[in-house]
């Protein structure tokens, strides 16, 4: 098993609680968990420890929001995401920790900047920044889904950091809170489970990492229940601001480490 001090385990436990919270309340907030795991454990190996905990959170999120998923969006995203996962796997074969952190941090900050620019432009044009119906049809929407899908697949494979990328896509497409959470829940359950064979093949998941996961999974559950209790108290505008803020924070954490 990994050798960690009591304080380090406490930090990992707090990060596991945040994983559960992010899955049922503010998607993308688990970028903070990613940073904590990478600080306590070897950065590359930390992704293998975190993945099973994310799957536990995904199962809890699906059990809560399964009826609110937009499956047309999911089927449109999956081919591009699969391509991104393959690219991410190849990247991990040669990239070191520093290259991984810098690449992902830069992508997250770029995506946050693009989203803020789009929303400000829409506001100046006196056009609703968030349409009543998710914008998932048309050539432009398909191109956006493809580009975000590849980025999401790449970032989720190399650092479990696909949450912010996909959160920004769902916000830009106009998803409201429950549709956002339901679509995100199913998306990450399917994608994270599909990543397991790749992570095992890369040596990121093994008996040692699973033993630590068995202890930390106990902390994901209360985090998910806290998130479920809080989500109805978070209005749409605050929800979107929290998602973007978590994205920026995660990107800065990765770039500055």
PDB file of C-alpha atoms in Angstrom:
ATOM      1  CA  UNK A   1       0.000   0.000   0.000  1.00  0.00           C
ATOM      2  CA  UNK A   2       1.091   3.608  -0.503  1.00  0.00           C
ATOM      3  CA  UNK A   3       2.902   5.026   2.515  1.00  0.00           C
ATOM      4  CA  UNK A   4       1.112   8.181   3.658  1.00  0.00           C
ATOM      5  CA  UNK A   5       1.121  10.090   6.917  1.00  0.00           C
ATOM      6  CA  UNK A   6      -2.018  10.699   8.950  1.00  0.00           C
ATOM      7  CA  UNK A   7      -2.245  14.267   7.651  1.00  0.00           C
ATOM      8  CA  UNK A   8      -1.778  13.126   4.072  1.00  0.00           C
ATOM      9  CA  UNK A   9      -4.542  10.547   4.469  1.00  0.00           C
ATOM     10  CA  UNK A  10      -6.775  13.256   5.940  1.00  0.00           C
ATOM     11  CA  UNK A  11      -6.111  15.393   2.859  1.00  0.00           C
ATOM     12  CA  UNK A  12      -6.961  12.471   0.569  1.00  0.00           C
ATOM     13  CA  UNK A  13     -10.139  11.797   2.568  1.00  0.00           C
ATOM     14  CA  UNK A  14     -11.202  15.444   2.206  1.00  0.00           C
ATOM     15  CA  UNK A  15     -10.522  15.205  -1.531  1.00  0.00           C
ATOM     16  CA  UNK A  16     -12.673  12.048  -1.697  1.00  0.00           C
ATOM     17  CA  UNK A  17     -15.527  13.908   0.017  1.00  0.00           C
ATOM     18  CA  UNK A  18     -15.184  16.643  -2.609  1.00  0.00           C
ATOM     19  CA  UNK A  19     -15.373  13.990  -5.357  1.00  0.00           C
ATOM     20  CA  UNK A  20     -18.792  12.925  -4.063  1.00  0.00           C
ATOM     21  CA  UNK A  21     -19.920  16.544  -3.704  1.00  0.00           C
ATOM     22  CA  UNK A  22     -18.851  17.419  -7.246  1.00  0.00           C
ATOM     23  CA  UNK A  23     -20.754  14.473  -8.719  1.00  0.00           C
ATOM     24  CA  UNK A  24     -24.097  15.499  -7.196  1.00  0.00           C
ATOM     25  CA  UNK A  25     -23.767  19.296  -6.968  1.00  0.00           C
ATOM     26  CA  UNK A  26     -20.997  21.284  -8.716  1.00  0.00           C
ATOM     27  CA  UNK A  27     -19.469  19.270 -11.535  1.00  0.00           C
ATOM     28  CA  UNK A  28     -15.864  20.295 -12.161  1.00  0.00           C
ATOM     29  CA  UNK A  29     -15.154  21.003  -8.498  1.00  0.00           C
ATOM     30  CA  UNK A  30     -13.225  17.752  -8.285  1.00  0.00           C
ATOM     31  CA  UNK A  31     -10.328  19.445 -10.076  1.00  0.00           C
ATOM     32  CA  UNK A  32      -9.362  20.480  -6.546  1.00  0.00           C
ATOM     33  CA  UNK A  33      -9.371  16.781  -5.613  1.00  0.00           C
ATOM     34  CA  UNK A  34      -7.134  16.085  -8.587  1.00  0.00           C
ATOM     35  CA  UNK A  35      -4.629  18.663  -7.322  1.00  0.00           C
ATOM     36  CA  UNK A  36      -4.673  17.215  -3.781  1.00  0.00           C
ATOM     37  CA  UNK A  37      -4.115  13.657  -5.000  1.00  0.00           C
ATOM     38  CA  UNK A  38      -1.266  14.799  -7.246  1.00  0.00           C
ATOM     39  CA  UNK A  39       0.328  16.665  -4.332  1.00  0.00           C
ATOM     40  CA  UNK A  40       0.147  13.746  -1.873  1.00  0.00           C
ATOM     41  CA  UNK A  41       0.890  10.873  -4.288  1.00  0.00           C
ATOM     42  CA  UNK A  42       3.145  10.659  -7.368  1.00  0.00           C
ATOM     43  CA  UNK A  43       1.289  12.769  -9.953  1.00  0.00           C
ATOM     44  CA  UNK A  44       1.078  10.108 -12.666  1.00  0.00           C
ATOM     45  CA  UNK A  45       0.067   7.311 -10.286  1.00  0.00           C
ATOM     46  CA  UNK A  46      -2.469   9.524  -8.516  1.00  0.00           C
ATOM     47  CA  UNK A  47      -4.725   9.346 -11.584  1.00  0.00           C
ATOM     48  CA  UNK A  48      -5.025   5.577 -11.143  1.00  0.00           C
ATOM     49  CA  UNK A  49      -5.984   5.947  -7.480  1.00  0.00           C
ATOM     50  CA  UNK A  50      -8.541   8.631  -8.227  1.00  0.00           C
ATOM     51  CA  UNK A  51     -10.326   6.864 -11.099  1.00  0.00           C
ATOM     52  CA  UNK A  52     -12.178   4.181  -9.038  1.00  0.00           C
ATOM     53  CA  UNK A  53     -13.309   6.885  -6.594  1.00  0.00           C
ATOM     54  CA  UNK A  54     -14.714   8.887  -9.489  1.00  0.00           C
ATOM     55  CA  UNK A  55     -16.617   5.805 -10.650  1.00  0.00           C
ATOM     56  CA  UNK A  56     -18.140   5.408  -7.175  1.00  0.00           C
ATOM     57  CA  UNK A  57     -19.246   9.045  -7.376  1.00  0.00           C
ATOM     58  CA  UNK A  58     -20.587   8.501 -10.894  1.00  0.00           C
ATOM     59  CA  UNK A  59     -22.761   5.603  -9.724  1.00  0.00           C
ATOM     60  CA  UNK A  60     -24.212   7.783  -6.955  1.00  0.00           C
ATOM     61  CA  UNK A  61     -24.814  10.648  -9.396  1.00  0.00           C
ATOM     62  CA  UNK A  62     -26.570   8.383 -11.911  1.00  0.00           C
ATOM     63  CA  UNK A  63     -28.778   6.950  -9.171  1.00  0.00           C
ATOM     64  CA  UNK A  64     -29.842  10.527  -8.331  1.00  0.00           C
ATOM     65  CA  UNK A  65     -30.144  12.210 -11.762  1.00  0.00           C
ATOM     66  CA  UNK A  66     -30.544   9.311 -14.219  1.00  0.00           C
ATOM     67  CA  UNK A  67     -33.884  10.578 -15.566  1.00  0.00           C
ATOM     68  CA  UNK A  68     -32.523  13.969 -16.612  1.00  0.00           C
ATOM     69  CA  UNK A  69     -29.914  12.863 -19.183  1.00  0.00           C
ATOM     70  CA  UNK A  70     -30.007  14.124 -22.784  1.00  0.00           C
ATOM     71  CA  UNK A  71     -28.991  10.979 -24.682  1.00  0.00           C
ATOM     72  CA  UNK A  72     -28.772  12.672 -28.079  1.00  0.00           C
ATOM     73  CA  UNK A  73     -25.930  14.786 -26.728  1.00  0.00           C
ATOM     74  CA  UNK A  74     -24.214  11.754 -25.224  1.00  0.00           C
ATOM     75  CA  UNK A  75     -24.252   9.714 -28.445  1.00  0.00           C
ATOM     76  CA  UNK A  76     -22.919  12.708 -30.358  1.00  0.00           C
ATOM     77  CA  UNK A  77     -20.026  13.119 -27.909  1.00  0.00           C
ATOM     78  CA  UNK A  78     -18.876   9.514 -27.493  1.00  0.00           C
ATOM     79  CA  UNK A  79     -16.996   9.013 -30.827  1.00  0.00           C
ATOM     80  CA  UNK A  80     -14.949  12.181 -30.313  1.00  0.00           C
ATOM     81  CA  UNK A  81     -14.318  11.298 -26.678  1.00  0.00           C
ATOM     82  CA  UNK A  82     -13.079   7.830 -27.675  1.00  0.00           C
ATOM     83  CA  UNK A  83     -10.589   9.459 -30.047  1.00  0.00           C
ATOM     84  CA  UNK A  84      -9.442  11.747 -27.249  1.00  0.00           C
ATOM     85  CA  UNK A  85      -8.961   8.817 -24.871  1.00  0.00           C
ATOM     86  CA  UNK A  86      -6.766   7.027 -27.411  1.00  0.00           C
ATOM     87  CA  UNK A  87      -4.674  10.174 -27.930  1.00  0.00           C
ATOM     88  CA  UNK A  88      -4.385  10.603 -24.168  1.00  0.00           C
ATOM     89  CA  UNK A  89      -3.226   7.008 -23.750  1.00  0.00           C
ATOM     90  CA  UNK A  90      -0.490   7.500 -26.340  1.00  0.00           C
ATOM     91  CA  UNK A  91       0.496  10.763 -24.631  1.00  0.00           C
ATOM     92  CA  UNK A  92       0.846   8.995 -21.266  1.00  0.00           C
ATOM     93  CA  UNK A  93       3.226   6.454 -22.773  1.00  0.00           C
ATOM     94  CA  UNK A  94       5.951   9.081 -23.103  1.00  0.00           C
ATOM     95  CA  UNK A  95       4.897  12.230 -21.181  1.00  0.00           C
ATOM     96  CA  UNK A  96       6.268  13.016 -17.734  1.00  0.00           C
ATOM     97  CA  UNK A  97       4.343  14.549 -14.841  1.00  0.00           C
ATOM     98  CA  UNK A  98       5.387  18.120 -15.698  1.00  0.00           C
ATOM     99  CA  UNK A  99       4.222  17.810 -19.319  1.00  0.00           C
ATOM    100  CA  UNK A 100       0.866  16.379 -18.221  1.00  0.00           C
ATOM    101  CA  UNK A 101       0.222  19.113 -15.647  1.00  0.00           C
ATOM    102  CA  UNK A 102       1.187  21.948 -17.996  1.00  0.00           C
ATOM    103  CA  UNK A 103      -0.894  20.667 -20.911  1.00  0.00           C
ATOM    104  CA  UNK A 104      -4.050  20.089 -18.905  1.00  0.00           C
ATOM    105  CA  UNK A 105      -3.773  23.354 -16.961  1.00  0.00           C
ATOM    106  CA  UNK A 106      -3.408  25.341 -20.174  1.00  0.00           C
ATOM    107  CA  UNK A 107      -6.408  23.612 -21.775  1.00  0.00           C
ATOM    108  CA  UNK A 108      -8.649  24.247 -18.753  1.00  0.00           C
ATOM    109  CA  UNK A 109      -7.794  27.946 -18.596  1.00  0.00           C
ATOM    110  CA  UNK A 110      -8.310  28.290 -22.356  1.00  0.00           C
ATOM    111  CA  UNK A 111     -11.739  26.658 -22.146  1.00  0.00           C
ATOM    112  CA  UNK A 112     -12.760  28.868 -19.215  1.00  0.00           C
ATOM    113  CA  UNK A 113     -11.628  31.973 -21.121  1.00  0.00           C
ATOM    114  CA  UNK A 114     -13.561  30.982 -24.238  1.00  0.00           C
ATOM    115  CA  UNK A 115     -16.721  30.324 -22.214  1.00  0.00           C
ATOM    116  CA  UNK A 116     -16.521  33.682 -20.400  1.00  0.00           C
ATOM    117  CA  UNK A 117     -15.934  35.479 -23.705  1.00  0.00           C
ATOM    118  CA  UNK A 118     -18.922  33.766 -25.327  1.00  0.00           C
ATOM    119  CA  UNK A 119     -21.220  34.628 -22.427  1.00  0.00           C
ATOM    120  CA  UNK A 120     -20.096  38.268 -22.327  1.00  0.00           C
ATOM    121  CA  UNK A 121     -20.588  38.610 -26.090  1.00  0.00           C
ATOM    122  CA  UNK A 122     -24.092  37.132 -25.785  1.00  0.00           C
ATOM    123  CA  UNK A 123     -24.965  39.520 -22.945  1.00  0.00           C
ATOM    124  CA  UNK A 124     -23.804  42.580 -24.930  1.00  0.00           C
ATOM    125  CA  UNK A 125     -25.935  41.477 -27.869  1.00  0.00           C
ATOM    126  CA  UNK A 126     -28.923  41.282 -25.500  1.00  0.00           C
ATOM    127  CA  UNK A 127     -29.268  37.610 -26.370  1.00  0.00           C
ATOM    128  CA  UNK A 128     -29.911  35.100 -23.571  1.00  0.00           C
ATOM    129  CA  UNK A 129     -26.575  33.505 -22.639  1.00  0.00           C
ATOM    130  CA  UNK A 130     -28.370  30.273 -21.829  1.00  0.00           C
ATOM    131  CA  UNK A 131     -31.054  29.195 -24.351  1.00  0.00           C
ATOM    132  CA  UNK A 132     -34.223  27.501 -23.175  1.00  0.00           C
ATOM    133  CA  UNK A 133     -33.422  24.339 -25.139  1.00  0.00           C
ATOM    134  CA  UNK A 134     -29.909  22.816 -25.301  1.00  0.00           C
ATOM    135  CA  UNK A 135     -28.204  23.726 -28.586  1.00  0.00           C
ATOM    136  CA  UNK A 136     -27.086  20.290 -29.834  1.00  0.00           C
ATOM    137  CA  UNK A 137     -28.241  20.382 -33.478  1.00  0.00           C
ATOM    138  CA  UNK A 138     -26.744  21.895 -36.598  1.00  0.00           C
ATOM    139  CA  UNK A 139     -23.244  21.884 -38.122  1.00  0.00           C
ATOM    140  CA  UNK A 140     -21.884  24.369 -35.591  1.00  0.00           C
ATOM    141  CA  UNK A 141     -23.189  22.330 -32.671  1.00  0.00           C
ATOM    142  CA  UNK A 142     -21.706  19.132 -34.111  1.00  0.00           C
ATOM    143  CA  UNK A 143     -18.323  20.802 -34.591  1.00  0.00           C
ATOM    144  CA  UNK A 144     -18.407  22.104 -31.024  1.00  0.00           C
ATOM    145  CA  UNK A 145     -19.369  18.680 -29.689  1.00  0.00           C
ATOM    146  CA  UNK A 146     -16.506  17.077 -31.617  1.00  0.00           C
ATOM    147  CA  UNK A 147     -13.872  19.550 -30.427  1.00  0.00           C
ATOM    148  CA  UNK A 148     -14.987  19.472 -26.799  1.00  0.00           C
ATOM    149  CA  UNK A 149     -15.333  15.685 -26.996  1.00  0.00           C
ATOM    150  CA  UNK A 150     -11.736  15.164 -28.115  1.00  0.00           C
ATOM    151  CA  UNK A 151     -10.468  17.582 -25.453  1.00  0.00           C
ATOM    152  CA  UNK A 152     -12.658  15.933 -22.823  1.00  0.00           C
ATOM    153  CA  UNK A 153     -11.451  12.447 -23.734  1.00  0.00           C
ATOM    154  CA  UNK A 154      -7.813  13.562 -23.740  1.00  0.00           C
ATOM    155  CA  UNK A 155      -7.996  15.397 -20.410  1.00  0.00           C
ATOM    156  CA  UNK A 156      -9.982  12.689 -18.656  1.00  0.00           C
ATOM    157  CA  UNK A 157      -7.492  10.039 -19.746  1.00  0.00           C
ATOM    158  CA  UNK A 158      -4.300  11.815 -18.803  1.00  0.00           C
ATOM    159  CA  UNK A 159      -5.390  13.473 -15.559  1.00  0.00           C
ATOM    160  CA  UNK A 160      -9.050  12.678 -14.773  1.00  0.00           C
ATOM    161  CA  UNK A 161      -9.612  16.351 -15.622  1.00  0.00           C
ATOM    162  CA  UNK A 162     -12.355  15.947 -18.209  1.00  0.00           C
ATOM    163  CA  UNK A 163     -15.006  17.300 -15.843  1.00  0.00           C
ATOM    164  CA  UNK A 164     -14.298  21.007 -16.405  1.00  0.00           C
ATOM    165  CA  UNK A 165     -14.049  20.615 -20.182  1.00  0.00           C
ATOM    166  CA  UNK A 166     -17.378  18.819 -20.422  1.00  0.00           C
ATOM    167  CA  UNK A 167     -18.949  21.178 -17.901  1.00  0.00           C
ATOM    168  CA  UNK A 168     -18.034  24.122 -20.102  1.00  0.00           C
ATOM    169  CA  UNK A 169     -19.469  22.328 -23.143  1.00  0.00           C
ATOM    170  CA  UNK A 170     -22.778  21.601 -21.416  1.00  0.00           C
ATOM    171  CA  UNK A 171     -23.033  25.185 -20.149  1.00  0.00           C
ATOM    172  CA  UNK A 172     -22.259  26.603 -23.602  1.00  0.00           C
ATOM    173  CA  UNK A 173     -24.899  24.299 -25.142  1.00  0.00           C
ATOM    174  CA  UNK A 174     -27.510  25.747 -22.783  1.00  0.00           C
ATOM    175  CA  UNK A 175     -28.158  22.914 -20.349  1.00  0.00           C
ATOM    176  CA  UNK A 176     -30.080  23.825 -17.223  1.00  0.00           C
ATOM    177  CA  UNK A 177     -29.067  22.469 -13.839  1.00  0.00           C
ATOM    178  CA  UNK A 178     -30.824  19.078 -13.730  1.00  0.00           C
ATOM    179  CA  UNK A 179     -30.202  18.321 -17.405  1.00  0.00           C
ATOM    180  CA  UNK A 180     -26.584  19.299 -16.882  1.00  0.00           C
ATOM    181  CA  UNK A 181     -26.183  16.969 -13.894  1.00  0.00           C
ATOM    182  CA  UNK A 182     -28.063  14.043 -15.471  1.00  0.00           C
ATOM    183  CA  UNK A 183     -26.188  14.197 -18.777  1.00  0.00           C
ATOM    184  CA  UNK A 184     -22.867  14.663 -16.987  1.00  0.00           C
ATOM    185  CA  UNK A 185     -23.561  11.747 -14.618  1.00  0.00           C
ATOM    186  CA  UNK A 186     -24.201   9.216 -17.385  1.00  0.00           C
ATOM    187  CA  UNK A 187     -21.373  10.588 -19.520  1.00  0.00           C
ATOM    188  CA  UNK A 188     -18.706  10.141 -16.856  1.00  0.00           C
ATOM    189  CA  UNK A 189     -19.958   6.789 -15.598  1.00  0.00           C
ATOM    190  CA  UNK A 190     -19.665   5.337 -19.108  1.00  0.00           C
ATOM    191  CA  UNK A 191     -16.375   7.066 -19.966  1.00  0.00           C
ATOM    192  CA  UNK A 192     -14.664   6.355 -16.639  1.00  0.00           C
ATOM    193  CA  UNK A 193     -15.568   2.670 -16.725  1.00  0.00           C
ATOM    194  CA  UNK A 194     -14.257   2.500 -20.308  1.00  0.00           C
ATOM    195  CA  UNK A 195     -10.963   4.036 -19.133  1.00  0.00           C
ATOM    196  CA  UNK A 196     -10.260   1.267 -16.604  1.00  0.00           C
ATOM    197  CA  UNK A 197      -8.617  -1.197 -19.072  1.00  0.00           C
ATOM    198  CA  UNK A 198      -6.373   1.581 -20.401  1.00  0.00           C
ATOM    199  CA  UNK A 199      -5.338   2.579 -16.867  1.00  0.00           C
ATOM    200  CA  UNK A 200      -4.624  -1.034 -15.920  1.00  0.00           C
ATOM    201  CA  UNK A 201      -2.560  -1.489 -19.069  1.00  0.00           C
ATOM    202  CA  UNK A 202      -0.521   1.617 -18.237  1.00  0.00           C
ATOM    203  CA  UNK A 203       0.093   0.303 -14.705  1.00  0.00           C
ATOM    204  CA  UNK A 204      -1.884   3.131 -13.092  1.00  0.00           C
ATOM    205  CA  UNK A 205      -4.348   0.773 -11.365  1.00  0.00           C
ATOM    206  CA  UNK A 206      -3.031  -2.205  -9.408  1.00  0.00           C
ATOM    207  CA  UNK A 207      -3.664  -4.049  -6.139  1.00  0.00           C
ATOM    208  CA  UNK A 208      -1.865  -1.343  -4.160  1.00  0.00           C
ATOM    209  CA  UNK A 209      -3.972   1.489  -5.558  1.00  0.00           C
ATOM    210  CA  UNK A 210      -7.217  -0.475  -5.123  1.00  0.00           C
ATOM    211  CA  UNK A 211      -6.443  -1.092  -1.459  1.00  0.00           C
ATOM    212  CA  UNK A 212      -6.146   2.641  -0.861  1.00  0.00           C
ATOM    213  CA  UNK A 213      -9.340   3.159  -2.877  1.00  0.00           C
ATOM    214  CA  UNK A 214     -11.217   0.726  -0.626  1.00  0.00           C
ATOM    215  CA  UNK A 215     -10.516   3.034   2.335  1.00  0.00           C
ATOM    216  CA  UNK A 216     -11.144   6.320   0.552  1.00  0.00           C
ATOM    217  CA  UNK A 217     -14.410   5.200  -1.082  1.00  0.00           C
ATOM    218  CA  UNK A 218     -16.053   5.443   2.351  1.00  0.00           C
ATOM    219  CA  UNK A 219     -15.590   9.217   2.179  1.00  0.00           C
ATOM    220  CA  UNK A 220     -17.144   9.644  -1.280  1.00  0.00           C
ATOM    221  CA  UNK A 221     -20.585   8.662   0.069  1.00  0.00           C
ATOM    222  CA  UNK A 222     -21.078  11.524   2.580  1.00  0.00           C
ATOM    223  CA  UNK A 223     -19.776  13.988  -0.016  1.00  0.00           C
ATOM    224  CA  UNK A 224     -22.447  12.845  -2.476  1.00  0.00           C
ATOM    225  CA  UNK A 225     -25.202  13.184   0.124  1.00  0.00           C
ATOM    226  CA  UNK A 226     -24.002  16.697   1.048  1.00  0.00           C
ATOM    227  CA  UNK A 227     -24.045  17.656  -2.634  1.00  0.00           C
ATOM    228  CA  UNK A 228     -27.546  16.279  -3.128  1.00  0.00           C
ATOM    229  CA  UNK A 229     -28.778  18.277  -0.142  1.00  0.00           C
ATOM    230  CA  UNK A 230     -27.153  21.482  -1.411  1.00  0.00           C
ATOM    231  CA  UNK A 231     -27.970  21.375  -5.117  1.00  0.00           C
ATOM    232  CA  UNK A 232     -31.564  22.605  -4.760  1.00  0.00           C
ATOM    233  CA  UNK A 233     -30.305  25.627  -2.821  1.00  0.00           C
ATOM    234  CA  UNK A 234     -27.919  26.713  -5.600  1.00  0.00           C
ATOM    235  CA  UNK A 235     -29.539  28.954  -8.258  1.00  0.00           C
ATOM    236  CA  UNK A 236     -28.632  28.601 -11.945  1.00  0.00           C
ATOM    237  CA  UNK A 237     -26.419  31.692 -12.163  1.00  0.00           C
ATOM    238  CA  UNK A 238     -24.456  30.782  -9.034  1.00  0.00           C
ATOM    239  CA  UNK A 239     -24.212  27.188 -10.264  1.00  0.00           C
ATOM    240  CA  UNK A 240     -22.597  28.308 -13.524  1.00  0.00           C
ATOM    241  CA  UNK A 241     -20.209  30.662 -11.737  1.00  0.00           C
ATOM    242  CA  UNK A 242     -19.105  27.890  -9.393  1.00  0.00           C
ATOM    243  CA  UNK A 243     -18.444  25.549 -12.325  1.00  0.00           C
ATOM    244  CA  UNK A 244     -16.318  28.146 -14.130  1.00  0.00           C
ATOM    245  CA  UNK A 245     -14.500  29.130 -10.932  1.00  0.00           C
ATOM    246  CA  UNK A 246     -13.668  25.472 -10.236  1.00  0.00           C
ATOM    247  CA  UNK A 247     -12.332  25.160 -13.781  1.00  0.00           C
ATOM    248  CA  UNK A 248     -10.045  28.189 -13.397  1.00  0.00           C
ATOM    249  CA  UNK A 249      -8.858  27.030  -9.985  1.00  0.00           C
ATOM    250  CA  UNK A 250      -8.060  23.569 -11.301  1.00  0.00           C
ATOM    251  CA  UNK A 251      -6.159  24.967 -14.276  1.00  0.00           C
ATOM    252  CA  UNK A 252      -4.081  27.294 -12.085  1.00  0.00           C
ATOM    253  CA  UNK A 253      -3.326  24.483  -9.643  1.00  0.00           C
ATOM    254  CA  UNK A 254      -1.931  22.356 -12.452  1.00  0.00           C
ATOM    255  CA  UNK A 255       0.090  25.156 -14.063  1.00  0.00           C
ATOM    256  CA  UNK A 256       1.618  26.536 -10.868  1.00  0.00           C
ATOM    257  CA  UNK A 257       2.673  23.239  -9.257  1.00  0.00           C
TER     258      UNK A 257
END
